[in-house]
C-alpha cells in the first residue's frame, strides 16, 4: 500500500503536503473528523478535498459556488485520469442528465455541485442513495449571513448533509473571522468539541502594506498612478500587472482614462458593463495584453495572474475580509508586491450611502441587524486605516491567526516608520514622551473599572468637568485630567490605537467598556514597550490656523461650554422626540448626550463611537446631533 506522500506524488505530481494540509487530511481520513480549513485563496485548500476524494471508496461530493473554477478543476483532474465531474445550471439539460446518469451508476469519485442544484429534491435523494463517504463545502463563508458573500442557497447545505450522512465533512474558506467560523460550524452542524479547525497561512510576508489618508479624490487618483508606476516601471515594458479598486463605476472609468493618458494599457471593469465586454477585459488581463485594470469589487473571483505587483484601493472597501481578499491578489508568485489603501473621512459617508442603497435596492429590504453588522465590519476596516501598529499583525489578529503574528513585520508603513528612527533608540521603542503618554492612557483604562465607555474616558483624561462626568464618578479618578495637555479627540484617537494594538479591549454587550489586556497591563507597568505610533499631532486641533489660542485658553473655559453643549443637545433631543411623538429616551439616553458633549464628534463615524449611538440612531438623529455639536465647536464667524 503506497503512503499518502507517494499517492500525492503519483496522482497530483506534488512532492509533499504542506504541514497544515497534512493535519487536515489526516484528521479527515484517519479520525473521520469534521474539519474546518481557513487559509487564504491560492493557499492550497482544494487538495484538502481532492486528495481524500481520490483515496476514498465511493463518490465524494464538493459543493462550490464558483462554476468557472469547478470546470477548470474537473478538467485538470480528468487530465490526471481521475473521474470527476460537476453539476451546475450553466450546463444544458441533456448534458446534466447524462452526468446524473453516470453519477447514479457510481462512475465518479468526485462530483462538484453548485449550491443552487440543491434546490432539486431529486438530486439530493440521488446523492443520498450514493452514500458519499465525504462531503466538502468550499467557500463555506457563503453560509454566513454575517459574511460579505452570503448565498441563500448555502442554507440548504445543512439539510442536504443530514440526508447524505457522510462520515467525513470538510468546510473550506479563505475569509472567516471567529464569528463567521462559529456560524459555519453551527449551520453545518459541526460540533465545536469534535471539529478540527486548521487555520493557516494568512501571513503574506512578500506583501508590503501601506495606508494613506487623503480626502481629495483627484490626489488619490494621482497617488494611485504613481504607485502603479513605482511597482511596474515603464508603461511600455511593465514588469507585471496592477489592479486599482474604486468604489463606483464612474470612478473606475475616470481613473482608467487617466492611466491610459499616461501610456498604460488599462481598462475599467464593473458590473454595469456588458457581460461580453467584461469577459473581454478579464481575458485580456489574463493573457497579458492588459497591464492595469481599474475595477469595482465585481472584478476578482478567479483572477490568478501570479505577477500582480500592486493592488491599490482608492476608496475603502467594505470590510477587512474584502480588503484582504482583494489585496491578496498581489504577489501570488511570492515576489515582492505592494498593497496601498488610500482612504479618508469621506469614505464613511460613501459607505453609509452604499449600505442605504442596498437597504432599499431591488433585493428588497435588508434586515437592520444585518445592516448594522455590515457597518461594524466597515468600522473594523477603518480601524485598520487608523491603526498605529503593524498592519500585518492587525490583519492576522483580526482573523484570529494569533499564532502567526509577527510582532512587527518590518515591511509595512507603520513598522518602517518605527524601525526607521535612527536617533540611537532601540528600534521598537517609542520616544520617552510618547511611551509615557501611552502609559497614562493605559492607567486611565485601568482606573475606569467598567464605569464608562471610551468617549467618557477620553473626556476624563482630558479633564472635562461636567455635572454628568461627576455623576459617573469620572472626575474622582486619579487619572482625571492626567492628559489635559492633549485635545480630547487626540486622546480618543490614541485609545483607538491602543485597541487596535490589542493593549485595550472592549467588553461585549450593549454598553462596551474598555479594559486592559494582559499585554496592556504589562505595558502599563513598563514591562513591555509598546510598538505603536501615537496619533499625529494635528488630530483634534480645532482649527489648524489658530492652535495657539486654544492651548493658551485656561482649561476652565471648556467647562461651561461642555455644559452648554449638553443643554443644547437636550433641547434638540426634546424637539426630535416631540416631532416623532416618542419619549426622549427613545431618541437617546442622557448618558449618550453627555458623551457627545464631551467627545464633540465632528463626523458620523466619530459619533458612532459614542455609547448608545448605533446605526439606527445615527440614521435617525446623527445629522441633527452633529449639527448641534458643530454650532458650538465651530461657531459661525461674526
Ligand atoms: P485554494 O483552493 O486554497 O484557493 P488551490 O488549491 O487552488 O488554492 O492551490 C493553489 C496552488 O497551490 C495550486 O497551483 C496548487 O497546485 C498549489 N499547491 C497546493 N498544495 C500544494 C503542495 N502541497 N505543494 C506544492 N504546491 C501546492
Ligand atoms: Zn508591520
Short mmCIF file of N, CA and C in Angstrom, two decimals, residues 51-124:
data_model
loop_
_atom_site.label_atom_id
_atom_site.label_comp_id
_atom_site.label_asym_id
_atom_site.label_seq_id
_atom_site.Cartn_x
_atom_site.Cartn_y
_atom_site.Cartn_z
N UNK A 51 -7.68 15.28 -2.61
CA UNK A 51 -6.91 14.10 -2.23
C UNK A 51 -7.77 13.06 -1.52
N UNK A 52 -8.49 13.41 -0.45
CA UNK A 52 -9.33 12.39 0.19
C UNK A 52 -10.32 11.76 -0.79
N UNK A 53 -10.88 12.58 -1.71
CA UNK A 53 -11.85 12.03 -2.65
C UNK A 53 -11.23 10.92 -3.50
N UNK A 54 -9.95 11.08 -3.83
CA UNK A 54 -9.35 10.06 -4.70
C UNK A 54 -8.95 8.80 -3.95
N UNK A 55 -8.75 8.89 -2.65
CA UNK A 55 -8.35 7.67 -1.93
C UNK A 55 -9.53 6.96 -1.27
N UNK A 56 -10.66 7.66 -1.14
CA UNK A 56 -11.82 7.02 -0.51
C UNK A 56 -12.62 6.24 -1.55
N UNK A 57 -13.22 5.15 -1.11
CA UNK A 57 -14.08 4.38 -1.99
C UNK A 57 -15.43 5.10 -2.09
N UNK A 58 -16.01 5.16 -3.29
CA UNK A 58 -17.32 5.79 -3.44
C UNK A 58 -17.21 7.19 -4.04
N UNK A 59 -18.34 7.87 -4.12
CA UNK A 59 -18.38 9.19 -4.75
C UNK A 59 -18.39 10.28 -3.69
N UNK A 60 -17.37 11.10 -3.68
CA UNK A 60 -17.32 12.23 -2.76
C UNK A 60 -17.96 13.46 -3.42
N UNK A 61 -18.49 14.33 -2.58
CA UNK A 61 -19.24 15.48 -3.09
C UNK A 61 -18.56 16.77 -2.64
N UNK A 62 -18.38 17.71 -3.59
CA UNK A 62 -17.85 19.03 -3.23
C UNK A 62 -18.88 20.08 -3.62
N UNK A 63 -19.28 20.91 -2.68
CA UNK A 63 -20.22 21.98 -3.00
C UNK A 63 -19.42 23.26 -3.17
N UNK A 64 -19.57 23.89 -4.32
CA UNK A 64 -18.78 25.10 -4.60
C UNK A 64 -19.60 26.07 -5.45
N UNK A 65 -19.50 27.38 -5.17
CA UNK A 65 -20.28 28.34 -5.95
C UNK A 65 -19.54 28.84 -7.19
N UNK A 66 -18.29 28.48 -7.37
CA UNK A 66 -17.51 29.08 -8.44
C UNK A 66 -17.46 28.14 -9.64
N UNK A 67 -18.42 28.33 -10.54
CA UNK A 67 -18.58 27.37 -11.63
C UNK A 67 -17.36 27.35 -12.55
N UNK A 68 -16.79 28.53 -12.81
CA UNK A 68 -15.62 28.58 -13.69
C UNK A 68 -14.47 27.77 -13.10
N UNK A 69 -14.32 27.88 -11.77
CA UNK A 69 -13.24 27.14 -11.11
C UNK A 69 -13.49 25.64 -11.12
N UNK A 70 -14.77 25.26 -10.97
CA UNK A 70 -15.12 23.84 -10.99
C UNK A 70 -14.74 23.25 -12.33
N UNK A 71 -15.11 23.97 -13.37
CA UNK A 71 -14.85 23.50 -14.72
C UNK A 71 -13.35 23.25 -14.90
N UNK A 72 -12.58 24.22 -14.42
CA UNK A 72 -11.13 24.15 -14.51
C UNK A 72 -10.57 22.95 -13.75
N UNK A 73 -11.05 22.81 -12.50
CA UNK A 73 -10.53 21.73 -11.65
C UNK A 73 -10.90 20.36 -12.21
N UNK A 74 -12.15 20.25 -12.70
CA UNK A 74 -12.59 18.97 -13.25
C UNK A 74 -11.71 18.59 -14.44
N UNK A 75 -11.44 19.59 -15.27
CA UNK A 75 -10.60 19.31 -16.42
C UNK A 75 -9.22 18.80 -16.00
N UNK A 76 -8.61 19.47 -15.01
CA UNK A 76 -7.25 19.02 -14.69
C UNK A 76 -7.28 17.69 -13.94
N UNK A 77 -8.36 17.41 -13.19
CA UNK A 77 -8.47 16.08 -12.57
C UNK A 77 -8.61 15.02 -13.66
N UNK A 78 -9.46 15.30 -14.64
CA UNK A 78 -9.64 14.34 -15.73
C UNK A 78 -8.32 14.09 -16.46
N UNK A 79 -7.55 15.16 -16.64
CA UNK A 79 -6.25 15.01 -17.30
C UNK A 79 -5.35 14.04 -16.55
N UNK A 80 -5.54 13.98 -15.22
CA UNK A 80 -4.71 13.07 -14.44
C UNK A 80 -5.36 11.69 -14.31
N UNK A 81 -6.43 11.50 -15.06
CA UNK A 81 -7.09 10.20 -15.02
C UNK A 81 -8.00 10.01 -13.83
N UNK A 82 -8.40 11.11 -13.20
CA UNK A 82 -9.30 10.99 -12.04
C UNK A 82 -10.73 11.28 -12.52
N UNK A 83 -11.66 10.37 -12.21
CA UNK A 83 -13.03 10.53 -12.68
C UNK A 83 -13.76 11.58 -11.85
N UNK A 84 -13.95 12.76 -12.44
CA UNK A 84 -14.64 13.83 -11.71
C UNK A 84 -15.56 14.55 -12.67
N UNK A 85 -16.59 15.18 -12.14
CA UNK A 85 -17.47 15.99 -12.98
C UNK A 85 -18.11 17.07 -12.13
N UNK A 86 -18.92 17.92 -12.78
CA UNK A 86 -19.65 18.91 -11.98
C UNK A 86 -21.06 19.07 -12.51
N UNK A 87 -21.95 19.50 -11.62
CA UNK A 87 -23.34 19.77 -11.98
C UNK A 87 -23.65 21.22 -11.65
N UNK A 88 -24.04 21.98 -12.67
CA UNK A 88 -24.39 23.39 -12.44
C UNK A 88 -25.42 23.79 -13.48
N UNK A 89 -26.16 24.84 -13.19
CA UNK A 89 -27.26 25.21 -14.10
C UNK A 89 -26.76 25.80 -15.41
N UNK A 90 -25.44 26.00 -15.52
CA UNK A 90 -24.92 26.50 -16.79
C UNK A 90 -24.90 25.40 -17.86
N UNK A 91 -25.02 24.14 -17.43
CA UNK A 91 -24.99 23.03 -18.39
C UNK A 91 -26.38 22.87 -19.01
N UNK A 92 -26.42 22.40 -20.26
CA UNK A 92 -27.75 22.22 -20.85
C UNK A 92 -28.38 20.94 -20.31
N UNK A 93 -29.67 20.83 -20.56
CA UNK A 93 -30.46 19.77 -19.94
C UNK A 93 -29.90 18.38 -20.23
N UNK A 94 -29.58 18.13 -21.50
CA UNK A 94 -29.10 16.80 -21.88
C UNK A 94 -27.79 16.44 -21.20
N UNK A 95 -26.90 17.43 -21.15
CA UNK A 95 -25.60 17.19 -20.53
C UNK A 95 -25.78 16.89 -19.03
N UNK A 96 -26.66 17.67 -18.40
CA UNK A 96 -26.92 17.44 -16.98
C UNK A 96 -27.44 16.01 -16.77
N UNK A 97 -28.39 15.59 -17.63
CA UNK A 97 -28.98 14.28 -17.44
C UNK A 97 -27.94 13.18 -17.66
N UNK A 98 -27.10 13.41 -18.67
CA UNK A 98 -26.05 12.43 -18.94
C UNK A 98 -25.13 12.27 -17.71
N UNK A 99 -24.75 13.41 -17.15
CA UNK A 99 -23.84 13.35 -15.99
C UNK A 99 -24.54 12.71 -14.79
N UNK A 100 -25.84 13.04 -14.62
CA UNK A 100 -26.55 12.47 -13.47
C UNK A 100 -26.68 10.95 -13.60
N UNK A 101 -26.85 10.48 -14.83
CA UNK A 101 -26.95 9.03 -15.02
C UNK A 101 -25.64 8.34 -14.64
N UNK A 102 -24.54 8.93 -15.09
CA UNK A 102 -23.24 8.31 -14.77
C UNK A 102 -22.97 8.41 -13.26
N UNK A 103 -23.43 9.53 -12.68
CA UNK A 103 -23.28 9.69 -11.23
C UNK A 103 -24.03 8.58 -10.51
N UNK A 104 -25.29 8.34 -10.93
CA UNK A 104 -26.12 7.31 -10.29
C UNK A 104 -25.46 5.94 -10.42
N UNK A 105 -24.73 5.73 -11.51
CA UNK A 105 -24.07 4.44 -11.72
C UNK A 105 -22.76 4.33 -10.96
N UNK A 106 -22.44 5.37 -10.17
CA UNK A 106 -21.24 5.30 -9.34
C UNK A 106 -19.95 5.49 -10.13
N UNK A 107 -20.06 6.20 -11.25
CA UNK A 107 -18.92 6.33 -12.15
C UNK A 107 -17.84 7.27 -11.64
N UNK A 108 -18.25 8.26 -10.85
CA UNK A 108 -17.29 9.31 -10.47
C UNK A 108 -16.73 9.08 -9.07
N UNK A 109 -15.50 9.53 -8.85
CA UNK A 109 -15.02 9.53 -7.47
C UNK A 109 -15.21 10.92 -6.85
N UNK A 110 -15.46 11.90 -7.70
CA UNK A 110 -15.65 13.25 -7.16
C UNK A 110 -16.66 14.01 -8.02
N UNK A 111 -17.69 14.55 -7.38
CA UNK A 111 -18.65 15.37 -8.12
C UNK A 111 -18.77 16.74 -7.44
N UNK A 112 -18.59 17.79 -8.24
CA UNK A 112 -18.79 19.16 -7.76
C UNK A 112 -20.24 19.54 -8.00
N UNK A 113 -20.84 20.16 -7.00
CA UNK A 113 -22.24 20.57 -7.12
C UNK A 113 -22.34 22.07 -6.86
N UNK A 114 -22.97 22.80 -7.77
CA UNK A 114 -23.24 24.21 -7.49
C UNK A 114 -24.41 24.28 -6.50
N UNK A 115 -24.36 25.21 -5.56
CA UNK A 115 -25.35 25.17 -4.47
C UNK A 115 -26.81 25.25 -4.95
N UNK A 116 -27.06 25.95 -6.07
CA UNK A 116 -28.46 26.07 -6.49
C UNK A 116 -29.03 24.73 -6.94
N UNK A 117 -28.17 23.76 -7.26
CA UNK A 117 -28.63 22.41 -7.63
C UNK A 117 -29.34 21.73 -6.47
N UNK A 118 -28.97 22.15 -5.23
CA UNK A 118 -29.56 21.50 -4.06
C UNK A 118 -31.05 21.81 -3.93
N UNK A 119 -31.54 22.80 -4.73
CA UNK A 119 -32.98 23.07 -4.71
C UNK A 119 -33.76 21.88 -5.26
N UNK A 120 -33.08 21.06 -6.07
CA UNK A 120 -33.78 19.92 -6.67
C UNK A 120 -33.76 18.73 -5.73
N UNK A 121 -34.94 18.38 -5.22
CA UNK A 121 -35.02 17.27 -4.26
C UNK A 121 -34.54 15.97 -4.90
N UNK A 122 -34.77 15.83 -6.22
CA UNK A 122 -34.40 14.57 -6.87
C UNK A 122 -32.88 14.40 -6.85
N UNK A 123 -32.15 15.51 -7.00
CA UNK A 123 -30.69 15.40 -6.97
C UNK A 123 -30.23 15.02 -5.57
N UNK A 124 -30.84 15.68 -4.56
CA UNK A 124 -30.43 15.38 -3.18
C UNK A 124 -30.68 13.90 -2.88
#
